[in-house]
């Protein structure tokens, strides 16, 4: 959350000359409501099922840069599908997250005690991000352009 996946994803797509797609945007478009609304109205298990279907569809049909929501890797089937793709894990620490988002925006998983919950989420997920990652790119103190270049370098990709 707040790591810059949308901004960096769009920059990567531009520099590689491919199309950018975000599965969170796909979910919002298909459901006609925000992710926060889905969480509140239907609960996390329903959201995760929608997310899984959406990610699997996008992985099957999209050839450009694909941004996934932070919880997509919680699903073992999704992690297995990601094994056949180049995956960049954009990492940051909690202090950077506070600077970028204030941890007070509409994040359903951070509703109470955001710093503590962010740390707990990262402790639970970090190993999963690293499991699927082809490259880990720290974002702390870097501009989106610097992160984009670091991702290109880490993946050994050339610009279009």
mmCIF file of C-alpha atoms in Angstrom:
data_model
loop_
_atom_site.group_PDB
_atom_site.id
_atom_site.type_symbol
_atom_site.label_atom_id
_atom_site.label_comp_id
_atom_site.label_asym_id
_atom_site.label_seq_id
_atom_site.Cartn_x
_atom_site.Cartn_y
_atom_site.Cartn_z
ATOM 1 C CA UNK A 1 0.000 0.000 0.000
ATOM 2 C CA UNK A 2 1.429 3.314 -1.066
ATOM 3 C CA UNK A 3 4.526 1.674 -2.511
ATOM 4 C CA UNK A 4 3.927 3.257 -5.912
ATOM 5 C CA UNK A 5 2.883 0.207 -7.911
ATOM 6 C CA UNK A 6 0.483 2.172 -10.110
ATOM 7 C CA UNK A 7 2.901 5.015 -10.806
ATOM 8 C CA UNK A 8 5.907 2.760 -11.360
ATOM 9 C CA UNK A 9 3.827 0.264 -13.348
ATOM 10 C CA UNK A 10 2.671 3.002 -15.714
ATOM 11 C CA UNK A 11 6.219 4.325 -16.093
ATOM 12 C CA UNK A 12 7.549 0.820 -16.766
ATOM 13 C CA UNK A 13 4.884 0.216 -19.396
ATOM 14 C CA UNK A 14 5.669 3.525 -21.111
ATOM 15 C CA UNK A 15 9.402 2.847 -21.131
ATOM 16 C CA UNK A 16 8.923 -0.706 -22.417
ATOM 17 C CA UNK A 17 6.336 0.326 -25.018
ATOM 18 C CA UNK A 18 3.640 -1.984 -23.637
ATOM 19 C CA UNK A 19 0.189 -1.610 -22.084
ATOM 20 C CA UNK A 20 -0.306 -1.096 -18.326
ATOM 21 C CA UNK A 21 -3.106 -2.816 -16.410
ATOM 22 C CA UNK A 22 -4.000 -2.864 -12.692
ATOM 23 C CA UNK A 23 -6.130 -5.696 -11.328
ATOM 24 C CA UNK A 24 -7.514 -3.408 -8.612
ATOM 25 C CA UNK A 25 -8.904 -1.195 -11.385
ATOM 26 C CA UNK A 26 -10.353 -4.285 -13.092
ATOM 27 C CA UNK A 27 -12.135 -5.259 -9.869
ATOM 28 C CA UNK A 28 -13.591 -1.786 -9.346
ATOM 29 C CA UNK A 29 -14.790 -1.637 -12.964
ATOM 30 C CA UNK A 30 -16.371 -5.106 -12.865
ATOM 31 C CA UNK A 31 -17.990 -4.695 -9.449
ATOM 32 C CA UNK A 32 -19.090 -1.075 -9.814
ATOM 33 C CA UNK A 33 -17.821 -0.203 -6.343
ATOM 34 C CA UNK A 34 -14.558 0.455 -4.552
ATOM 35 C CA UNK A 35 -12.428 -2.226 -2.972
ATOM 36 C CA UNK A 36 -13.147 -0.693 0.438
ATOM 37 C CA UNK A 37 -16.889 -1.030 -0.249
ATOM 38 C CA UNK A 38 -16.477 -4.684 -1.210
ATOM 39 C CA UNK A 39 -14.583 -5.318 2.032
ATOM 40 C CA UNK A 40 -17.221 -3.569 4.133
ATOM 41 C CA UNK A 41 -20.284 -4.950 2.325
ATOM 42 C CA UNK A 42 -19.166 -8.514 1.616
ATOM 43 C CA UNK A 43 -16.061 -9.151 3.719
ATOM 44 C CA UNK A 44 -12.476 -10.054 2.905
ATOM 45 C CA UNK A 45 -13.139 -13.682 1.788
ATOM 46 C CA UNK A 46 -15.533 -12.495 -0.934
ATOM 47 C CA UNK A 47 -13.060 -9.828 -2.036
ATOM 48 C CA UNK A 48 -10.205 -12.365 -2.164
ATOM 49 C CA UNK A 49 -12.287 -14.692 -4.361
ATOM 50 C CA UNK A 50 -13.048 -11.817 -6.759
ATOM 51 C CA UNK A 51 -9.395 -10.799 -6.695
ATOM 52 C CA UNK A 52 -8.215 -14.346 -7.465
ATOM 53 C CA UNK A 53 -10.503 -14.651 -10.508
ATOM 54 C CA UNK A 54 -9.506 -11.191 -11.712
ATOM 55 C CA UNK A 55 -5.764 -11.812 -11.356
ATOM 56 C CA UNK A 56 -5.963 -15.203 -13.070
ATOM 57 C CA UNK A 57 -7.870 -13.680 -15.995
ATOM 58 C CA UNK A 58 -5.426 -10.796 -16.301
ATOM 59 C CA UNK A 59 -2.383 -13.108 -16.189
ATOM 60 C CA UNK A 60 -3.912 -15.229 -18.941
ATOM 61 C CA UNK A 61 -4.801 -12.404 -21.309
ATOM 62 C CA UNK A 62 -2.474 -9.450 -20.617
ATOM 63 C CA UNK A 63 0.998 -9.192 -22.137
ATOM 64 C CA UNK A 64 2.158 -5.849 -20.728
ATOM 65 C CA UNK A 65 2.890 -4.566 -17.230
ATOM 66 C CA UNK A 66 0.376 -5.870 -14.712
ATOM 67 C CA UNK A 67 0.022 -4.402 -11.214
ATOM 68 C CA UNK A 68 -1.509 -6.622 -8.544
ATOM 69 C CA UNK A 69 -3.100 -5.623 -5.275
ATOM 70 C CA UNK A 70 -0.962 -6.288 -2.210
ATOM 71 C CA UNK A 71 -3.005 -9.272 -1.046
ATOM 72 C CA UNK A 72 -3.118 -11.126 -4.367
ATOM 73 C CA UNK A 73 -0.102 -13.226 -3.393
ATOM 74 C CA UNK A 74 -1.955 -14.665 -0.397
ATOM 75 C CA UNK A 75 -3.500 -17.229 -2.754
ATOM 76 C CA UNK A 76 -1.257 -20.243 -3.465
ATOM 77 C CA UNK A 77 -2.716 -20.743 -6.965
ATOM 78 C CA UNK A 78 -1.928 -17.138 -7.824
ATOM 79 C CA UNK A 79 1.633 -17.512 -6.552
ATOM 80 C CA UNK A 80 2.030 -20.626 -8.720
ATOM 81 C CA UNK A 81 0.802 -18.727 -11.789
ATOM 82 C CA UNK A 82 3.216 -15.883 -11.086
ATOM 83 C CA UNK A 83 6.136 -18.331 -11.248
ATOM 84 C CA UNK A 84 5.992 -18.121 -15.042
ATOM 85 C CA UNK A 85 6.271 -14.323 -15.090
ATOM 86 C CA UNK A 86 8.788 -11.614 -14.246
ATOM 87 C CA UNK A 87 7.628 -10.166 -10.947
ATOM 88 C CA UNK A 88 8.948 -7.050 -9.241
ATOM 89 C CA UNK A 89 8.344 -6.667 -5.530
ATOM 90 C CA UNK A 90 8.454 -2.961 -4.664
ATOM 91 C CA UNK A 91 9.474 -2.850 -1.016
ATOM 92 C CA UNK A 92 9.373 -0.099 1.595
ATOM 93 C CA UNK A 93 9.471 0.248 5.343
ATOM 94 C CA UNK A 94 6.701 1.536 7.581
ATOM 95 C CA UNK A 95 8.215 5.012 7.973
ATOM 96 C CA UNK A 96 8.194 5.467 4.203
ATOM 97 C CA UNK A 97 4.582 4.222 4.109
ATOM 98 C CA UNK A 98 3.632 6.833 6.692
ATOM 99 C CA UNK A 99 5.315 9.572 4.633
ATOM 100 C CA UNK A 100 3.584 8.512 1.434
ATOM 101 C CA UNK A 101 0.081 7.706 2.610
ATOM 102 C CA UNK A 102 -0.134 9.000 6.151
ATOM 103 C CA UNK A 103 -1.712 5.585 6.749
ATOM 104 C CA UNK A 104 -5.002 7.350 7.133
ATOM 105 C CA UNK A 105 -6.513 6.811 3.708
ATOM 106 C CA UNK A 106 -9.342 4.396 2.954
ATOM 107 C CA UNK A 107 -7.442 1.137 3.439
ATOM 108 C CA UNK A 108 -9.818 -1.518 4.765
ATOM 109 C CA UNK A 109 -7.067 -3.617 6.329
ATOM 110 C CA UNK A 110 -5.616 -0.634 8.203
ATOM 111 C CA UNK A 111 -8.748 0.736 9.819
ATOM 112 C CA UNK A 112 -7.533 0.467 13.426
ATOM 113 C CA UNK A 113 -3.951 1.221 14.561
ATOM 114 C CA UNK A 114 -2.589 1.556 11.015
ATOM 115 C CA UNK A 115 1.150 1.396 11.838
ATOM 116 C CA UNK A 116 0.786 -1.792 13.852
ATOM 117 C CA UNK A 117 -1.494 -3.379 11.255
ATOM 118 C CA UNK A 118 0.849 -2.367 8.400
ATOM 119 C CA UNK A 119 3.775 -4.017 10.196
ATOM 120 C CA UNK A 120 1.725 -7.159 10.853
ATOM 121 C CA UNK A 121 0.583 -7.326 7.230
ATOM 122 C CA UNK A 122 4.153 -6.985 6.015
ATOM 123 C CA UNK A 123 5.417 -9.628 8.439
ATOM 124 C CA UNK A 124 2.744 -12.012 7.169
ATOM 125 C CA UNK A 125 3.263 -11.198 3.485
ATOM 126 C CA UNK A 126 6.924 -10.276 2.968
ATOM 127 C CA UNK A 127 8.072 -13.882 2.507
ATOM 128 C CA UNK A 128 5.297 -14.427 -0.049
ATOM 129 C CA UNK A 129 6.313 -11.328 -2.004
ATOM 130 C CA UNK A 130 9.906 -12.523 -1.966
ATOM 131 C CA UNK A 131 8.836 -16.052 -2.986
ATOM 132 C CA UNK A 132 7.260 -14.828 -6.233
ATOM 133 C CA UNK A 133 9.677 -11.980 -6.954
ATOM 134 C CA UNK A 134 12.117 -12.107 -9.802
ATOM 135 C CA UNK A 135 13.522 -8.859 -8.398
ATOM 136 C CA UNK A 136 13.127 -6.891 -5.170
ATOM 137 C CA UNK A 137 13.350 -3.131 -5.647
ATOM 138 C CA UNK A 138 13.456 -0.905 -2.556
ATOM 139 C CA UNK A 139 11.446 2.289 -3.016
ATOM 140 C CA UNK A 140 12.409 4.140 0.170
ATOM 141 C CA UNK A 141 13.655 7.653 -0.585
ATOM 142 C CA UNK A 142 13.506 7.097 -4.345
ATOM 143 C CA UNK A 143 11.526 8.916 -7.005
ATOM 144 C CA UNK A 144 9.188 6.894 -9.225
ATOM 145 C CA UNK A 145 11.670 7.380 -12.080
ATOM 146 C CA UNK A 146 14.518 5.976 -9.959
ATOM 147 C CA UNK A 147 12.408 2.979 -8.934
ATOM 148 C CA UNK A 148 11.428 2.387 -12.552
ATOM 149 C CA UNK A 149 15.057 2.427 -13.667
ATOM 150 C CA UNK A 150 16.018 0.090 -10.820
ATOM 151 C CA UNK A 151 13.270 -2.333 -11.890
ATOM 152 C CA UNK A 152 14.431 -2.233 -15.526
ATOM 153 C CA UNK A 153 18.011 -2.843 -14.402
ATOM 154 C CA UNK A 154 17.052 -5.661 -12.016
ATOM 155 C CA UNK A 155 15.061 -7.426 -14.735
ATOM 156 C CA UNK A 156 17.730 -6.654 -17.335
ATOM 157 C CA UNK A 157 15.111 -5.137 -19.639
ATOM 158 C CA UNK A 158 15.764 -2.584 -22.346
ATOM 159 C CA UNK A 159 13.499 0.324 -23.105
ATOM 160 C CA UNK A 160 11.471 0.280 -26.313
#
